Short mmCIF file of N, CA and C in Angstrom, two decimals:
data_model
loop_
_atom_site.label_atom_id
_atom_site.label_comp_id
_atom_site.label_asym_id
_atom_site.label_seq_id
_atom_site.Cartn_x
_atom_site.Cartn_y
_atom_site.Cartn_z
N UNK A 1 37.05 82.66 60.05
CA UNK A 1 37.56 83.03 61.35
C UNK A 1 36.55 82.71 62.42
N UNK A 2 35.72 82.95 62.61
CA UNK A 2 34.01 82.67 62.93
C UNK A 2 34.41 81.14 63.42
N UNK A 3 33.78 80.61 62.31
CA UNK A 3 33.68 79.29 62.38
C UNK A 3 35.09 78.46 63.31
N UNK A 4 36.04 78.79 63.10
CA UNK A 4 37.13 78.35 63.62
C UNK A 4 37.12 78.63 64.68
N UNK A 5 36.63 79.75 65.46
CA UNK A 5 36.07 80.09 66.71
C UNK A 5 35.44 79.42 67.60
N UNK A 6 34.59 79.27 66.43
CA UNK A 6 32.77 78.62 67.30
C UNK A 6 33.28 76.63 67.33
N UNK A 7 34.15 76.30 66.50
CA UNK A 7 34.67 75.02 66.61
C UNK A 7 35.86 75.27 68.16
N UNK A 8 36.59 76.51 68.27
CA UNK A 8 37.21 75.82 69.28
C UNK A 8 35.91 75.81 70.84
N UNK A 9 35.22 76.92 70.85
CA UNK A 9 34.56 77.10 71.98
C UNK A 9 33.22 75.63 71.73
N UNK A 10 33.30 74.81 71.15
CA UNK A 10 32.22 73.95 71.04
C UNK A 10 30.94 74.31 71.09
N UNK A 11 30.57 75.60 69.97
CA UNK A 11 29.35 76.15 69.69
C UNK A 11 28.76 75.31 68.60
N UNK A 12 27.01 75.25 68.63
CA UNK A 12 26.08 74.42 67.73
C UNK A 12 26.77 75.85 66.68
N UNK A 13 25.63 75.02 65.91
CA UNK A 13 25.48 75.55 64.27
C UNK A 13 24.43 77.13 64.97
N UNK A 14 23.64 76.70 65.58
CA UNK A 14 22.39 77.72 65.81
C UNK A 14 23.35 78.95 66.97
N UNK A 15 24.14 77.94 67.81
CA UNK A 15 24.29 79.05 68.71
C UNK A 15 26.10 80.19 67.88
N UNK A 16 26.22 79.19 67.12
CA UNK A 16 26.66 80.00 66.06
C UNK A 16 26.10 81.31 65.39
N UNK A 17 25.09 80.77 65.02
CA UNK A 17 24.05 81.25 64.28
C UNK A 17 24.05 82.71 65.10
N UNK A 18 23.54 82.26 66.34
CA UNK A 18 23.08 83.41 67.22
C UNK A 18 23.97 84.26 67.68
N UNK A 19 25.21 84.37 68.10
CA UNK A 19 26.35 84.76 68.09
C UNK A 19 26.25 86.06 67.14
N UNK A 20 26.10 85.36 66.01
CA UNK A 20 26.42 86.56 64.47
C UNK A 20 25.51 87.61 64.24
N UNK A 21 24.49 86.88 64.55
CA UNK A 21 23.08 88.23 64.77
C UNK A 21 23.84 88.78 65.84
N UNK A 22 23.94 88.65 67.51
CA UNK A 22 24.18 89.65 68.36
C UNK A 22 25.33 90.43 68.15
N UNK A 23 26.04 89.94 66.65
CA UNK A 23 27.28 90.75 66.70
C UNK A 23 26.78 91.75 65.49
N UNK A 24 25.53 91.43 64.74
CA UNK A 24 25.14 92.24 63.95
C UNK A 24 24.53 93.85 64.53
N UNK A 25 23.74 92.78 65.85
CA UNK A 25 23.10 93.67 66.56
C UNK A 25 23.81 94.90 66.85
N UNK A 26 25.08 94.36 67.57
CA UNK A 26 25.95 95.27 68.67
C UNK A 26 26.33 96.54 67.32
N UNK A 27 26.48 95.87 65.94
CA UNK A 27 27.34 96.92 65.20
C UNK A 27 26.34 98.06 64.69
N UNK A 28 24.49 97.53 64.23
CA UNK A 28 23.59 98.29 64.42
C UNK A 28 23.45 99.45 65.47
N UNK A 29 23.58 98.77 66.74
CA UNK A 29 23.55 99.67 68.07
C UNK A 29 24.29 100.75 68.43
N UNK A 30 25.53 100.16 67.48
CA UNK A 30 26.88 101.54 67.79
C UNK A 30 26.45 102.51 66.77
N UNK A 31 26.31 101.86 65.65
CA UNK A 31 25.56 103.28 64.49
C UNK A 31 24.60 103.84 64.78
N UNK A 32 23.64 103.55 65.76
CA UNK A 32 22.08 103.99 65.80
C UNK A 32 23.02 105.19 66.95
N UNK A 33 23.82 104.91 68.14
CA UNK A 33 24.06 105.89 69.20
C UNK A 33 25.18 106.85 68.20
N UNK A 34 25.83 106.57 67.09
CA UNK A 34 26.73 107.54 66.11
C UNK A 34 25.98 108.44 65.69
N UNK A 35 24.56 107.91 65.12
CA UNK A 35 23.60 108.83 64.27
C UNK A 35 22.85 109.84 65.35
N UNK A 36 22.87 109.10 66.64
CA UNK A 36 22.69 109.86 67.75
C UNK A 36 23.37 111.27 67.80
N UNK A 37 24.41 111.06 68.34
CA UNK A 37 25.58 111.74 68.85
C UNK A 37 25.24 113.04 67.74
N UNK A 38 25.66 112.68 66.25
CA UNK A 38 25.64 113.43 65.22
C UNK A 38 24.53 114.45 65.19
N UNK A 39 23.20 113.71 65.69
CA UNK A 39 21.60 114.46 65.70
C UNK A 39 21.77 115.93 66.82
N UNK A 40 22.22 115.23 67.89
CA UNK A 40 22.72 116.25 68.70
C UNK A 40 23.52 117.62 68.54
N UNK A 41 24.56 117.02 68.36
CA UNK A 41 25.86 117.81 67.69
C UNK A 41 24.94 119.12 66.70
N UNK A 42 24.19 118.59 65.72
CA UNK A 42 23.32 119.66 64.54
C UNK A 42 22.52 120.21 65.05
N UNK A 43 21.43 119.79 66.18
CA UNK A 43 20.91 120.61 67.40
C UNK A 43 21.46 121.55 68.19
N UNK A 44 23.19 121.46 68.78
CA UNK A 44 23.33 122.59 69.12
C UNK A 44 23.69 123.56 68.24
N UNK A 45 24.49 123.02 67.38
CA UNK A 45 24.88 123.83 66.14
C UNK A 45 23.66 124.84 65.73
N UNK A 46 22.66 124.50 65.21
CA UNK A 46 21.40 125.25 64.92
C UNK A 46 21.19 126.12 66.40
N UNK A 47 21.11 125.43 67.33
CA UNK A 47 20.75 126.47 68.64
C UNK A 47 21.85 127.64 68.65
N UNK A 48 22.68 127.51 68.30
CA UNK A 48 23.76 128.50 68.57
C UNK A 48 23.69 129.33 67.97
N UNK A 49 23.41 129.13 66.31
CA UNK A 49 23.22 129.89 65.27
C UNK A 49 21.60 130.47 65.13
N UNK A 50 21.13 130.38 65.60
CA UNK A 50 19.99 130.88 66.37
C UNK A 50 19.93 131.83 66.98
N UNK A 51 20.54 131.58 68.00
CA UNK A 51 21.00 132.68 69.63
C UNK A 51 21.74 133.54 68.55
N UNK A 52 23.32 133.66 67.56
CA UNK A 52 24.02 134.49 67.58
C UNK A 52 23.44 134.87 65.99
N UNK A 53 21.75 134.57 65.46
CA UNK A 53 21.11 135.04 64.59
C UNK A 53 20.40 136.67 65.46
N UNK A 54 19.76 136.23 66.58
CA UNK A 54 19.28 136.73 67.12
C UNK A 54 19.97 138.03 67.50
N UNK A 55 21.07 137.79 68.07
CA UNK A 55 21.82 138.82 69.26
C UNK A 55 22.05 139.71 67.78
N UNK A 56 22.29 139.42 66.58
CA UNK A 56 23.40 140.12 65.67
C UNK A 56 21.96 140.93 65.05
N UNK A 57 20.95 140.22 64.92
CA UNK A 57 19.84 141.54 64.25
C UNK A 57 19.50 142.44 65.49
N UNK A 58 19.45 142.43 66.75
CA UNK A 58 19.07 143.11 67.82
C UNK A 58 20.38 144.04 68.24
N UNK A 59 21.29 143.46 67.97
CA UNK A 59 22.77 144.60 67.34
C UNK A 59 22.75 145.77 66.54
N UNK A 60 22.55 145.29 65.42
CA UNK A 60 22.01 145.73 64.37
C UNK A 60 20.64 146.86 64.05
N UNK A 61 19.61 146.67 64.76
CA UNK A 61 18.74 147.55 64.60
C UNK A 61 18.65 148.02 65.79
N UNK A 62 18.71 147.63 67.06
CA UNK A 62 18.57 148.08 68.30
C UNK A 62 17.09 148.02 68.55
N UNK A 63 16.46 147.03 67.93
CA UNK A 63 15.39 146.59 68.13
C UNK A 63 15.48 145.01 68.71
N UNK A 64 14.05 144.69 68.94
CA UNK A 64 14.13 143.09 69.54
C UNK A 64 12.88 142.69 68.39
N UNK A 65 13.75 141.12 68.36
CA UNK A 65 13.20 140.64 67.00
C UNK A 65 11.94 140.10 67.49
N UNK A 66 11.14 140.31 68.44
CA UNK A 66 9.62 140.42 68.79
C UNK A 66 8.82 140.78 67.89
N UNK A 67 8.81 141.91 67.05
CA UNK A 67 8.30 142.68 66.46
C UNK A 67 8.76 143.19 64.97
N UNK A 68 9.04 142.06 64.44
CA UNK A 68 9.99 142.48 63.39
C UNK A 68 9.91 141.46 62.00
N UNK A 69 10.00 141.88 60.87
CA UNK A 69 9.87 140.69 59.94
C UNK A 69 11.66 139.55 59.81
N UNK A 70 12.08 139.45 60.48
CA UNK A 70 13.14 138.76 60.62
C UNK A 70 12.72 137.76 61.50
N UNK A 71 11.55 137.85 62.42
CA UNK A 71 11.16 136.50 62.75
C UNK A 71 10.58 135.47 62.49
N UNK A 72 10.18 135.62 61.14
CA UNK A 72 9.69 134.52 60.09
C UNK A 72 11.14 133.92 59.82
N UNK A 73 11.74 134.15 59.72
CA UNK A 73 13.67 133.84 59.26
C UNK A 73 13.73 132.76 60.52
N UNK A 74 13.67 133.63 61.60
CA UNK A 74 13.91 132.80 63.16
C UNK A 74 13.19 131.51 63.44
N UNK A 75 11.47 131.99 62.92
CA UNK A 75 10.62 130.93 63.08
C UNK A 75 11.11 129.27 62.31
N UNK A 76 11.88 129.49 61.16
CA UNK A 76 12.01 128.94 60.05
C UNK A 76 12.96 127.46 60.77
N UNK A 77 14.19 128.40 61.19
CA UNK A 77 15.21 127.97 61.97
C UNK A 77 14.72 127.11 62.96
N UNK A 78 13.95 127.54 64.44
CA UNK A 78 13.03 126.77 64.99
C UNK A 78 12.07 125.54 64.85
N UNK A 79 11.57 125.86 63.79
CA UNK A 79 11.18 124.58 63.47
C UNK A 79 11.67 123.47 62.35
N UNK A 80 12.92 123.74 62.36
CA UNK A 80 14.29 123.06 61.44
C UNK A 80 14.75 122.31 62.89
N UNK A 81 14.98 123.21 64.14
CA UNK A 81 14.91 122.49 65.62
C UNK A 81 14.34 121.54 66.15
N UNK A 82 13.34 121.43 65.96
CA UNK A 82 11.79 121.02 66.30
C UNK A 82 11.52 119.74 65.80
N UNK A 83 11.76 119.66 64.16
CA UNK A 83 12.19 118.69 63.42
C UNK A 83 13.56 117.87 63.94
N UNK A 84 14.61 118.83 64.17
CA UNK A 84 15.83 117.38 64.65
C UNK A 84 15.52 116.73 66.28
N UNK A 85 14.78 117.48 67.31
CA UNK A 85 14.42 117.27 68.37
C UNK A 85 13.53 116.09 68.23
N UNK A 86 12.66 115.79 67.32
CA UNK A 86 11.78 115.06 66.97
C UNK A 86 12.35 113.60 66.58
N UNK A 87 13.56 113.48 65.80
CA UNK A 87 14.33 112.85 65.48
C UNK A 87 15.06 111.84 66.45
N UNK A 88 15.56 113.19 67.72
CA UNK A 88 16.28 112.53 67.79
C UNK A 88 15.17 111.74 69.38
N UNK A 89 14.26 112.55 69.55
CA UNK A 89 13.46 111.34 70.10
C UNK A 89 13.07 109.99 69.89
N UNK A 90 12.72 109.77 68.85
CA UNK A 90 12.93 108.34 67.65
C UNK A 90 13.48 107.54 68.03
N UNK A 91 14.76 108.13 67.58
CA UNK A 91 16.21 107.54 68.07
C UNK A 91 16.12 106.92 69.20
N UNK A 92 16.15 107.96 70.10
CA UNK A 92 16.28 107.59 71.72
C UNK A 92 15.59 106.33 71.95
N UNK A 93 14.11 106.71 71.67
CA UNK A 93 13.27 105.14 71.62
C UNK A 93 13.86 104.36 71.28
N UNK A 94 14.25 104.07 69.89
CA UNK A 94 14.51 103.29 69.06
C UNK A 94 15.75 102.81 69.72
N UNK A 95 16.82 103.23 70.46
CA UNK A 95 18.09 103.23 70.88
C UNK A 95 17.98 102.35 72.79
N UNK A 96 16.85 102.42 73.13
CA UNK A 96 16.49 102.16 74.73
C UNK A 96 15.75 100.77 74.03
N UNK A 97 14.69 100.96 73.27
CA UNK A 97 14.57 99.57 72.68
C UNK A 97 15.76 98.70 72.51
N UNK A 98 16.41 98.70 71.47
CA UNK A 98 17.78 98.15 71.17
C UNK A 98 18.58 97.61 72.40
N UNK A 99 18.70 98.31 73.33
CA UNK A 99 20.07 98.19 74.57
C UNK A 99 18.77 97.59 75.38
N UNK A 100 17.24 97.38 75.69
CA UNK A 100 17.31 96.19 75.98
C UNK A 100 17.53 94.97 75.91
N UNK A 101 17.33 94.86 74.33
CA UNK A 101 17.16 93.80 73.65
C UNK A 101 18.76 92.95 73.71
N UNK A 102 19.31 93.94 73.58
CA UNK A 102 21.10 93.55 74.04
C UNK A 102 21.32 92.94 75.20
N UNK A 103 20.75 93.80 76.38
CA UNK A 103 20.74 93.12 77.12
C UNK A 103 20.43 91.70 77.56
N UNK A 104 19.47 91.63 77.44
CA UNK A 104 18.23 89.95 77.39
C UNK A 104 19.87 89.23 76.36
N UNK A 105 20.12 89.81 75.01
CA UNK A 105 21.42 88.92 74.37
C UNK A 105 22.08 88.34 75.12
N UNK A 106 23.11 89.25 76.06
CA UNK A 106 23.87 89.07 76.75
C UNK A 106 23.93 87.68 77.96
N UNK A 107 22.10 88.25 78.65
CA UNK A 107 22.01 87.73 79.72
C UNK A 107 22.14 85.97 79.17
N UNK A 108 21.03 86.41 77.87
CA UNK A 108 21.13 84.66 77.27
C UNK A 108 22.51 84.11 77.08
N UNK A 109 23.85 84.90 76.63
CA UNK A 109 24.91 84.79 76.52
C UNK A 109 25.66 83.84 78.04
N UNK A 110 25.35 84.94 78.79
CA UNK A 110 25.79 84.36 80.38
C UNK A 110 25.40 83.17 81.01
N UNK A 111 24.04 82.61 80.92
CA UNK A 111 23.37 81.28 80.62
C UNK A 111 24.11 80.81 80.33
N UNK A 112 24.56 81.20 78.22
CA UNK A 112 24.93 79.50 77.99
C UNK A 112 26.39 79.57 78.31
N UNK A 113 27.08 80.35 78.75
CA UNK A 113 28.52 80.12 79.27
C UNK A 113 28.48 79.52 80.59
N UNK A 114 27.06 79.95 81.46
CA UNK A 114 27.76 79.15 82.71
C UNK A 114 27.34 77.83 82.64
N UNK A 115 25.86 77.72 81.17
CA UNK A 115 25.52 75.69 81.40
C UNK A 115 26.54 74.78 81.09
N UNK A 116 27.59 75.80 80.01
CA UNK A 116 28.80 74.52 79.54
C UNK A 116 29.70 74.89 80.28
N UNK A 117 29.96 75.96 81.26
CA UNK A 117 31.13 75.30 82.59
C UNK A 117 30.94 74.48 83.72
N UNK A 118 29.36 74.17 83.72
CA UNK A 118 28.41 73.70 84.74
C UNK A 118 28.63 72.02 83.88
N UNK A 119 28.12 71.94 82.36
CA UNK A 119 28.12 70.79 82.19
C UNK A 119 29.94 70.12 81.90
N UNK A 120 30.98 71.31 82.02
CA UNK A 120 32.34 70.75 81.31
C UNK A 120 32.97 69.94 82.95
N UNK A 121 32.36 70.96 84.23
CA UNK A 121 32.44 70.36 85.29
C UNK A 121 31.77 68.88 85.64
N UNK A 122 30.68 68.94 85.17
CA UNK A 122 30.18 67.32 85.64
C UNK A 122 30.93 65.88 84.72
N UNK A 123 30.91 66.90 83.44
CA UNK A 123 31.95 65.63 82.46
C UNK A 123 33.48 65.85 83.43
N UNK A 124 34.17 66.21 83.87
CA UNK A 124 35.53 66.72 84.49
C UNK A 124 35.09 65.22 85.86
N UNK A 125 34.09 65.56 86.48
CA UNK A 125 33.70 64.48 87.45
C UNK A 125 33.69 63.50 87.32
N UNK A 126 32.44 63.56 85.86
CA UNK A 126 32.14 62.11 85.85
C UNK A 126 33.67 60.96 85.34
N UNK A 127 34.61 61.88 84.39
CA UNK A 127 35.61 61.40 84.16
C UNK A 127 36.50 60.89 84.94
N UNK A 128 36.46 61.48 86.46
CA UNK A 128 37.17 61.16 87.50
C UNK A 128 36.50 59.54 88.53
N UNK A 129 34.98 59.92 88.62
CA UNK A 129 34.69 59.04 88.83
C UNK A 129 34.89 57.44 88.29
N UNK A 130 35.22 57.70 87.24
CA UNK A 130 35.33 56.83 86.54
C UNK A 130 37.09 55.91 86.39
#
């Protein structure tokens, strides 16, 4: 299907080539912002269950878990937080890296579409001239 493609748009072998990486890229890029999304999503989840860890022992004893051995439990949780926060910083990098690099793709993309409407115009001329 590809190939039948890149034959009608009069693509090289390479810019073929290159094509398939940026389409590798793009499908990398959507999973890296999925694994994103997901990192998040378990961050609030944990934050929530956190907060309504909290409110339900301070319910419960009518104490505040300041002072209490249930905050080793809390602490635990927190830095289960701490750890996906960490993550999903990574990511982020790793994800702002990427969507430049897409970009610069693209821009190279836009290049070579406008050199072969630039060069399909001068053959269109020179044909006329002729």
């Amino acid at each position: 299907m590809f190939s039948l493609l890149s034959r009608v748009l009069g693509l090289s072998r390479t810019e073929r080539d290159d094509a398939i990486i940026l389409k590798k890229e793009a499908v990398d890029s959507f999973r890296l912002h999925f694994k994103i999304k997901t990192l998040v999503e378990e961050i609030v989840t944990i934050e929530e269950e956190l907060e309504q860890d909290r409110l339900e022992f301070e319910r419960r004893s009518g104490k505040s878990l300041r002072n209490t051995q249930a905050e080793g439990m809390l602490r635990h949780q927190e830095e289960e937080l701490v750890k996906k926060l960490n993550e999903l910083k990574v990511l982020l990098r790793k994800s702002e890296i990427e969507e430049h690099h897409m970009e610069s793709c693209i821009n190279e993309i836009k290049k070579f579409v406008t050199q072969n409407k630039v060069k399909e115009k001068i053959g269109n001329n020179l044909d006329l001239a002729a």
